[in-house]
Amino acid sequence: MSRVNQPDTLVTLLREIQRRLRVLEGTRHATAFAAAAAAPAPVQVFQPARPQDWPGTAAADWTPLVRLLTRPGSFVVVLEAVADGEGEVRVVVDGEPAETVAVTGEVSRHETEVTVSAELVVEARRTGAAGTVRVTAFAR
């Protein structure tokens, strides 16, 4: 802005234009940043790599071990499970069991395709005399 009672010069006009550009660019970047921050970003969660660190149960009844709240859509659920003795794991889609898989002493991998409206739960139970069933799950 020019001083009071003095005419604008090219230098003062250029400074005013530069100041206004800085304000506009700052507003544009702030708006873009706010929009990016408000957009739902996919959450990537690491799972434990060692089977002994996976969530597990020694109960003979179905026990929920991992849960995913999601948007409606189709997913492939990848289960990796191991048991000290014998056991089973299953995927429960919106409260309804989808598929049950037998688990033994070796780490096994199983994929199940599901259509979900809200919630995926992976449950496990021991079917042998003793031991623990451990599982980890991923949804793609």
Coordinates of N, CA, C and O in Angstrom, one line a residue:
M1 N 0.8 -1.2 0.0 CA 0.0 0.0 0.0 C 0.9 1.2 0.0 O 1.9 1.2 0.6
S2 N 0.4 2.3 -0.6 CA 1.2 3.5 -0.7 C 1.0 4.3 0.6 O 0.1 4.1 1.3
R3 N 2.0 5.2 0.8 CA 1.9 6.0 1.9 C 0.8 7.1 1.7 O 0.4 7.4 0.6
V4 N 0.3 7.6 2.8 CA -0.7 8.6 2.7 C -0.2 9.9 2.0 O 0.9 10.3 2.3
N5 N -1.1 10.4 1.2 CA -0.8 11.7 0.4 C 0.4 11.5 -0.5 O 1.0 12.5 -0.9
Q6 N 0.7 10.3 -1.0 CA 1.8 10.2 -2.0 C 1.2 9.3 -3.1 O 0.5 8.3 -2.8
P7 N 1.5 9.6 -4.3 CA 1.0 8.7 -5.4 C 1.7 7.4 -5.4 O 2.8 7.2 -5.0
D8 N 1.0 6.3 -5.9 CA 1.6 5.0 -6.0 C 2.6 5.0 -7.1 O 2.5 5.6 -8.2
T9 N 3.7 4.3 -6.8 CA 4.7 4.1 -7.8 C 4.7 2.7 -8.3 O 4.0 1.8 -7.8
L10 N 5.5 2.4 -9.3 CA 5.5 1.0 -9.8 C 6.0 0.0 -8.7 O 5.6 -1.1 -8.6
V11 N 6.9 0.5 -7.9 CA 7.5 -0.4 -6.9 C 6.4 -0.7 -5.8 O 6.3 -1.8 -5.4
T12 N 5.7 0.3 -5.4 CA 4.6 0.1 -4.4 C 3.5 -0.8 -5.0 O 3.0 -1.6 -4.3
L13 N 3.2 -0.6 -6.2 CA 2.2 -1.4 -6.9 C 2.6 -2.9 -7.0 O 1.9 -3.8 -6.7
L14 N 3.9 -3.1 -7.3 CA 4.5 -4.4 -7.4 C 4.5 -5.1 -6.1 O 4.2 -6.3 -5.9
R15 N 4.9 -4.4 -5.0 CA 4.9 -4.9 -3.7 C 3.5 -5.4 -3.2 O 3.3 -6.4 -2.6
E16 N 2.5 -4.6 -3.6 CA 1.1 -4.9 -3.2 C 0.6 -6.1 -4.0 O 0.0 -7.0 -3.4
I17 N 1.0 -6.3 -5.2 CA 0.6 -7.4 -6.0 C 1.3 -8.7 -5.4 O 0.7 -9.7 -5.3
Q18 N 2.6 -8.6 -5.1 CA 3.3 -9.7 -4.5 C 2.7 -10.1 -3.1 O 2.5 -11.3 -2.8
R19 N 2.3 -9.1 -2.3 CA 1.7 -9.4 -1.0 C 0.3 -10.2 -1.2 O 0.1 -11.2 -0.6
R20 N -0.4 -9.7 -2.2 CA -1.7 -10.4 -2.4 C -1.5 -11.8 -3.0 O -2.3 -12.7 -2.6
L21 N -0.5 -12.0 -3.8 CA -0.3 -13.3 -4.3 C 0.1 -14.3 -3.2 O -0.3 -15.4 -3.1
R22 N 1.0 -13.8 -2.3 CA 1.4 -14.6 -1.1 C 0.2 -15.0 -0.3 O 0.0 -16.2 0.2
V23 N -0.7 -14.1 -0.1 CA -2.0 -14.4 0.7 C -2.8 -15.4 0.0 O -3.3 -16.4 0.6
L24 N -3.0 -15.3 -1.3 CA -3.8 -16.2 -2.1 C -3.1 -17.6 -2.1 O -3.8 -18.6 -2.0
E25 N -1.8 -17.7 -2.3 CA -1.2 -19.0 -2.3 C -1.2 -19.6 -1.0 O -1.4 -20.8 -0.9
G26 N -1.1 -18.9 0.1 CA -1.2 -19.4 1.4 C -2.6 -20.0 1.7 O -2.7 -21.1 2.2
T27 N -3.6 -19.3 1.2 CA -5.0 -19.8 1.3 C -5.2 -21.0 0.5 O -5.8 -22.0 1.0
R28 N -4.7 -21.1 -0.7 CA -4.8 -22.3 -1.5 C -4.2 -23.5 -0.9 O -4.7 -24.6 -0.9
H29 N -2.9 -23.3 -0.4 CA -2.2 -24.4 0.2 C -2.9 -24.9 1.5 O -3.0 -26.1 1.8
A30 N -3.4 -23.9 2.3 CA -4.2 -24.3 3.5 C -5.4 -25.1 3.1 O -5.8 -26.0 3.8
T31 N -6.1 -24.6 2.1 CA -7.4 -25.3 1.7 C -7.1 -26.7 1.2 O -7.8 -27.7 1.5
A32 N -6.0 -26.9 0.4 CA -5.6 -28.2 -0.1 C -5.2 -29.1 1.0 O -5.5 -30.3 1.0
F33 N -4.5 -28.5 2.0 CA -4.0 -29.3 3.1 C -5.2 -29.8 4.0 O -5.3 -30.9 4.4
A34 N -6.2 -28.9 4.2 CA -7.4 -29.2 5.0 C -8.2 -30.3 4.2 O -8.7 -31.2 4.9
A35 N -8.3 -30.2 2.9 CA -9.0 -31.2 2.2 C -8.3 -32.6 2.2 O -9.0 -33.6 2.4
A36 N -7.0 -32.6 2.1 CA -6.2 -33.8 2.2 C -6.4 -34.4 3.6 O -6.4 -35.6 3.8
A37 N -6.3 -33.6 4.6 CA -6.4 -34.1 6.0 C -7.8 -34.6 6.3 O -8.0 -35.6 7.0
A38 N -8.9 -34.1 5.6 CA -10.2 -34.5 5.9 C -10.6 -35.8 5.1 O -11.5 -36.5 5.5
A39 N -9.8 -36.0 4.0 CA -10.1 -37.2 3.2 C -9.7 -38.5 3.9 O -8.7 -38.5 4.6
P40 N -10.6 -39.5 3.9 CA -10.2 -40.7 4.7 C -9.1 -41.4 4.0 O -9.2 -41.8 2.8
A41 N -8.0 -41.6 4.7 CA -6.9 -42.3 4.1 C -6.9 -43.8 4.6 O -7.4 -44.0 5.7
P42 N -6.6 -44.7 3.7 CA -6.6 -46.1 4.1 C -5.6 -46.3 5.2 O -4.4 -45.8 5.2
V43 N -6.0 -47.0 6.3 CA -5.1 -47.2 7.4 C -4.4 -48.5 7.2 O -5.0 -49.6 6.9
Q44 N -3.1 -48.5 7.3 CA -2.3 -49.7 7.1 C -1.8 -50.1 8.5 O -1.0 -49.3 9.1
V45 N -2.1 -51.2 9.0 CA -1.7 -51.7 10.3 C -0.8 -52.9 10.1 O -1.2 -53.8 9.4
F46 N 0.3 -52.8 10.8 CA 1.2 -54.0 10.8 C 0.7 -55.0 11.8 O 0.2 -54.7 12.8
Q47 N 0.8 -56.3 11.4 CA 0.5 -57.4 12.2 C 1.8 -58.0 12.8 O 2.8 -57.9 12.1
P48 N 1.7 -58.7 13.9 CA 2.9 -59.4 14.4 C 3.4 -60.4 13.4 O 2.5 -61.1 12.8
A49 N 4.7 -60.5 13.2 CA 5.2 -61.5 12.2 C 5.4 -62.9 12.8 O 5.3 -63.9 12.1
R50 N 5.6 -63.0 14.1 CA 5.9 -64.3 14.7 C 4.5 -64.9 15.2 O 3.8 -64.2 15.8
P51 N 4.3 -66.2 14.8 CA 3.0 -66.8 15.2 C 2.8 -66.8 16.7 O 1.7 -66.7 17.2
Q52 N 3.9 -66.9 17.5 CA 3.7 -66.9 19.0 C 3.1 -65.5 19.5 O 2.7 -65.4 20.6
D53 N 3.2 -64.5 18.7 CA 2.7 -63.2 19.0 C 1.3 -62.9 18.5 O 0.7 -61.9 18.9
W54 N 0.7 -63.8 17.7 CA -0.6 -63.6 17.2 C -1.6 -63.7 18.3 O -1.4 -64.5 19.3
P55 N -2.8 -63.1 18.2 CA -3.8 -63.3 19.3 C -4.3 -64.8 19.2 O -4.4 -65.4 18.2
G56 N -4.5 -65.3 20.4 CA -4.9 -66.7 20.5 C -5.9 -67.0 21.6 O -6.2 -66.2 22.4
T57 N -6.4 -68.3 21.6 CA -7.3 -68.7 22.6 C -7.1 -70.2 22.9 O -6.7 -70.9 22.0
A58 N -7.3 -70.6 24.1 CA -7.3 -72.0 24.5 C -8.7 -72.5 24.9 O -8.9 -73.6 25.3
A59 N -9.7 -71.6 24.6 CA -11.1 -72.0 24.9 C -11.6 -72.9 23.9 O -11.3 -72.9 22.7
A60 N -12.6 -73.8 24.3 CA -13.2 -74.7 23.4 C -14.4 -74.1 22.7 O -15.0 -74.6 21.8
D61 N -14.8 -72.9 23.2 CA -15.9 -72.2 22.5 C -15.3 -71.1 21.6 O -14.2 -70.7 21.7
W62 N -16.2 -70.7 20.6 CA -15.7 -69.7 19.6 C -15.4 -68.4 20.4 O -16.2 -67.9 21.2
T63 N -14.2 -67.9 20.1 CA -13.7 -66.7 20.8 C -13.3 -65.7 19.7 O -12.4 -66.0 18.9
P64 N -13.8 -64.5 19.7 CA -13.4 -63.5 18.7 C -12.0 -63.0 19.0 O -11.7 -62.7 20.2
L65 N -11.1 -63.0 18.0 CA -9.7 -62.6 18.2 C -9.4 -61.3 17.5 O -8.6 -60.5 18.0
V66 N -9.8 -61.1 16.3 CA -9.6 -59.9 15.6 C -10.8 -59.4 14.9 O -11.7 -60.2 14.5
R67 N -11.0 -58.1 14.7 CA -12.2 -57.5 14.2 C -11.8 -56.4 13.2 O -10.8 -55.6 13.5
L68 N -12.6 -56.2 12.2 CA -12.4 -55.1 11.2 C -13.8 -54.5 11.0 O -14.7 -55.1 10.5
L69 N -13.9 -53.2 11.3 CA -15.1 -52.4 10.9 C -14.7 -51.7 9.6 O -13.7 -51.1 9.4
T70 N -15.6 -51.9 8.6 CA -15.3 -51.5 7.2 C -16.5 -50.9 6.5 O -17.6 -51.0 7.1
R71 N -16.3 -50.4 5.4 CA -17.4 -49.9 4.5 C -17.9 -51.1 3.7 O -17.2 -52.1 3.6
P72 N -19.1 -51.0 3.2 CA -19.7 -52.1 2.4 C -18.8 -52.4 1.2 O -18.3 -51.5 0.6
G73 N -18.7 -53.7 0.9 CA -17.9 -54.1 -0.3 C -17.5 -55.5 -0.2 O -17.7 -56.2 0.7
S74 N -16.7 -55.9 -1.2 CA -16.2 -57.3 -1.3 C -14.7 -57.2 -0.9 O -14.0 -56.3 -1.3
F75 N -14.3 -58.2 -0.2 CA -13.0 -58.3 0.3 C -12.5 -59.8 0.2 O -13.3 -60.7 0.2
V76 N -11.2 -59.9 0.2 CA -10.6 -61.3 0.4 C -9.9 -61.2 1.7 O -9.1 -60.4 2.0
V77 N -10.4 -62.1 2.6 CA -9.8 -62.2 3.9 C -8.7 -63.3 3.9 O -9.0 -64.4 3.5
V78 N -7.5 -62.9 4.3 CA -6.4 -63.9 4.3 C -6.2 -64.2 5.8 O -5.9 -63.4 6.6
L79 N -6.3 -65.5 6.1 CA -6.1 -66.0 7.4 C -4.8 -66.8 7.5 O -4.5 -67.6 6.6
E80 N -4.0 -66.5 8.5 CA -2.9 -67.4 8.8 C -3.1 -67.9 10.3 O -3.4 -67.1 11.2
A81 N -3.0 -69.2 10.4 CA -3.4 -69.7 11.7 C -2.5 -70.9 12.1 O -1.9 -71.6 11.2
V82 N -2.3 -71.2 13.4 CA -1.5 -72.3 13.9 C -2.1 -72.7 15.2 O -2.7 -71.9 15.9
A83 N -2.0 -74.0 15.5 CA -2.5 -74.5 16.8 C -1.5 -75.4 17.5 O -0.7 -76.0 16.8
D84 N -1.4 -75.4 18.8 CA -0.6 -76.3 19.5 C -1.0 -77.7 19.4 O -0.2 -78.6 19.3
G85 N -2.3 -77.9 19.3 CA -2.9 -79.2 19.1 C -3.8 -79.2 17.9 O -3.3 -79.1 16.7
E86 N -5.1 -79.2 18.1 CA -6.0 -79.1 16.9 C -7.0 -77.9 17.3 O -7.3 -77.6 18.4
G87 N -7.5 -77.3 16.2 CA -8.4 -76.2 16.4 C -9.1 -75.8 15.1 O -8.9 -76.4 14.0
E88 N -9.9 -74.8 15.2 CA -10.6 -74.2 14.0 C -10.6 -72.7 14.1 O -10.6 -72.1 15.2
V89 N -10.6 -72.1 12.9 CA -10.8 -70.6 12.8 C -11.9 -70.4 11.8 O -12.2 -71.2 10.9
R90 N -12.6 -69.3 12.0 CA -13.7 -69.0 11.1 C -13.8 -67.5 10.9 O -13.4 -66.7 11.8
V91 N -14.3 -67.1 9.8 CA -14.6 -65.7 9.5 C -16.1 -65.5 9.7 O -16.9 -66.3 9.2
V92 N -16.4 -64.4 10.4 CA -17.8 -64.1 10.7 C -18.1 -62.7 10.0 O -17.4 -61.8 10.3
V93 N -19.0 -62.8 9.1 CA -19.4 -61.6 8.3 C -20.7 -61.0 8.8 O -21.7 -61.7 8.7
D94 N -20.7 -59.8 9.4 CA -21.9 -59.1 9.9 C -22.7 -60.1 10.8 O -23.9 -60.2 10.7
G95 N -22.0 -60.8 11.6 CA -22.7 -61.7 12.6 C -23.0 -63.1 12.1 O -23.4 -63.9 12.9
E96 N -22.8 -63.4 10.8 CA -23.0 -64.7 10.3 C -21.7 -65.4 9.9 O -20.9 -64.9 9.2
P97 N -21.5 -66.7 10.4 CA -20.3 -67.4 10.0 C -20.2 -67.6 8.5 O -21.2 -68.0 7.9
A98 N -19.0 -67.4 7.9 CA -18.9 -67.5 6.5 C -18.2 -68.8 6.1 O -18.6 -69.5 5.3
E99 N -17.1 -69.1 6.8 CA -16.3 -70.3 6.5 C -15.5 -70.7 7.7 O -14.9 -69.9 8.4
T100 N -15.4 -72.0 7.9 CA -14.6 -72.6 9.0 C -13.4 -73.4 8.4 O -13.6 -74.1 7.5
V101 N -12.3 -73.2 9.0 CA -11.0 -73.8 8.5 C -10.4 -74.6 9.7 O -10.3 -74.0 10.8
A102 N -10.0 -75.8 9.5 CA -9.3 -76.6 10.5 C -7.8 -76.2 10.6 O -7.2 -75.8 9.6
V103 N -7.3 -76.2 11.8 CA -5.9 -75.7 12.0 C -5.2 -76.8 12.7 O -5.7 -77.4 13.7
T104 N -3.9 -77.0 12.3 CA -3.0 -78.0 13.0 C -1.8 -77.3 13.5 O -1.7 -76.1 13.6
G105 N -0.7 -78.1 13.7 CA 0.5 -77.5 14.3 C 1.4 -76.7 13.3 O 2.3 -76.0 13.7
E106 N 1.1 -76.8 12.0 CA 1.8 -76.1 11.0 C 1.1 -74.8 10.7 O -0.2 -74.8 10.6
V107 N 1.8 -73.7 10.4 CA 1.2 -72.5 10.0 C 0.5 -72.7 8.7 O 1.1 -73.1 7.7
S108 N -0.8 -72.4 8.6 CA -1.5 -72.5 7.4 C -2.1 -71.2 6.9 O -2.3 -70.3 7.8
R109 N -2.2 -71.1 5.6 CA -2.8 -69.8 5.1 C -4.0 -70.2 4.3 O -4.0 -71.1 3.5
H110 N -5.1 -69.4 4.5 CA -6.3 -69.6 3.8 C -7.0 -68.3 3.4 O -6.9 -67.3 4.1
E111 N -7.5 -68.2 2.2 CA -8.2 -67.0 1.7 C -9.7 -67.3 1.5 O -10.1 -68.3 1.0
T112 N -10.5 -66.3 1.9 CA -11.9 -66.4 1.9 C -12.4 -65.1 1.2 O -12.1 -64.0 1.7
E113 N -13.2 -65.2 0.2 CA -13.8 -64.0 -0.4 C -15.2 -63.8 0.2 O -16.0 -64.7 0.3
V114 N -15.4 -62.5 0.7 CA -16.6 -62.2 1.4 C -17.2 -60.8 0.9 O -16.4 -60.0 0.4
T115 N -18.5 -60.6 1.1 CA -19.1 -59.4 0.9 C -19.7 -58.9 2.2 O -20.4 -59.6 2.9
V116 N -19.2 -57.7 2.6 CA -19.5 -57.2 4.0 C -20.3 -55.9 3.9 O -20.1 -55.1 3.0
S117 N -21.1 -55.7 4.9 CA -21.8 -54.4 5.0 C -21.2 -53.5 6.1 O -21.3 -52.3 6.1
A118 N -20.6 -54.2 7.2 CA -20.1 -53.4 8.3 C -19.0 -54.0 9.0 O -18.0 -53.3 9.3
E119 N -19.0 -55.3 9.3 CA -18.0 -55.9 10.3 C -17.6 -57.2 9.9 O -18.3 -58.1 9.5
L120 N -16.2 -57.4 10.0 CA -15.6 -58.8 9.8 C -15.0 -59.1 11.2 O -14.3 -58.3 11.8
V121 N -15.2 -60.4 11.6 CA -14.6 -60.9 12.8 C -14.0 -62.2 12.5 O -14.6 -63.0 11.8
V122 N -12.8 -62.5 13.1 CA -12.2 -63.8 13.0 C -12.2 -64.4 14.4 O -11.8 -63.8 15.3
E123 N -12.8 -65.6 14.4 CA -13.0 -66.3 15.7 C -12.2 -67.6 15.6 O -11.9 -68.1 14.5
A124 N -11.8 -68.1 16.8 CA -11.1 -69.4 16.8 C -11.5 -70.2 18.1 O -12.1 -69.6 19.0
R125 N -11.3 -71.5 18.0 CA -11.6 -72.4 19.1 C -10.7 -73.6 19.1 O -10.2 -74.0 18.0
R126 N -10.4 -74.1 20.3 CA -9.6 -75.3 20.4 C -10.5 -76.5 20.2 O -11.6 -76.6 20.8
T127 N -10.2 -77.5 19.4 CA -11.0 -78.7 19.2 C -10.3 -79.9 19.8 O -10.9 -80.9 20.0
G128 N -9.0 -79.8 20.1 CA -8.2 -80.9 20.7 C -8.4 -80.9 22.2 O -9.1 -80.0 22.8
A129 N -7.6 -81.8 22.9 CA -7.7 -81.9 24.3 C -7.1 -80.6 25.0 O -7.6 -80.2 26.0
A130 N -6.1 -80.1 24.4 CA -5.4 -78.9 25.1 C -4.7 -78.1 24.0 O -4.6 -78.6 22.8
G131 N -4.2 -77.0 24.4 CA -3.4 -76.2 23.4 C -4.1 -74.8 23.1 O -5.2 -74.5 23.6
T132 N -3.4 -74.1 22.3 CA -3.8 -72.7 22.0 C -3.9 -72.6 20.4 O -3.1 -73.1 19.7
V133 N -4.9 -71.9 20.0 CA -5.1 -71.6 18.6 C -4.8 -70.1 18.4 O -5.4 -69.3 19.1
R134 N -3.8 -69.8 17.5 CA -3.5 -68.4 17.2 C -3.7 -68.1 15.8 O -3.5 -68.9 14.9
V135 N -4.1 -66.8 15.5 CA -4.5 -66.4 14.2 C -4.2 -65.0 13.9 O -4.1 -64.2 14.9
T136 N -3.9 -64.7 12.7 CA -3.8 -63.3 12.2 C -4.5 -63.2 10.9 O -4.7 -64.2 10.2
A137 N -5.0 -62.0 10.6 CA -5.9 -61.9 9.4 C -5.6 -60.5 8.7 O -5.3 -59.6 9.4
F138 N -5.8 -60.6 7.4 CA -5.7 -59.4 6.6 C -6.9 -59.3 5.7 O -7.4 -60.3 5.2
A139 N -7.4 -58.1 5.4 CA -8.4 -57.9 4.4 C -7.9 -57.1 3.2 O -7.3 -56.1 3.4
R140 N -8.1 -57.6 2.0 CA -7.7 -56.9 0.8 C -8.9 -56.7 -0.1 O -9.8 -57.4 -0.1

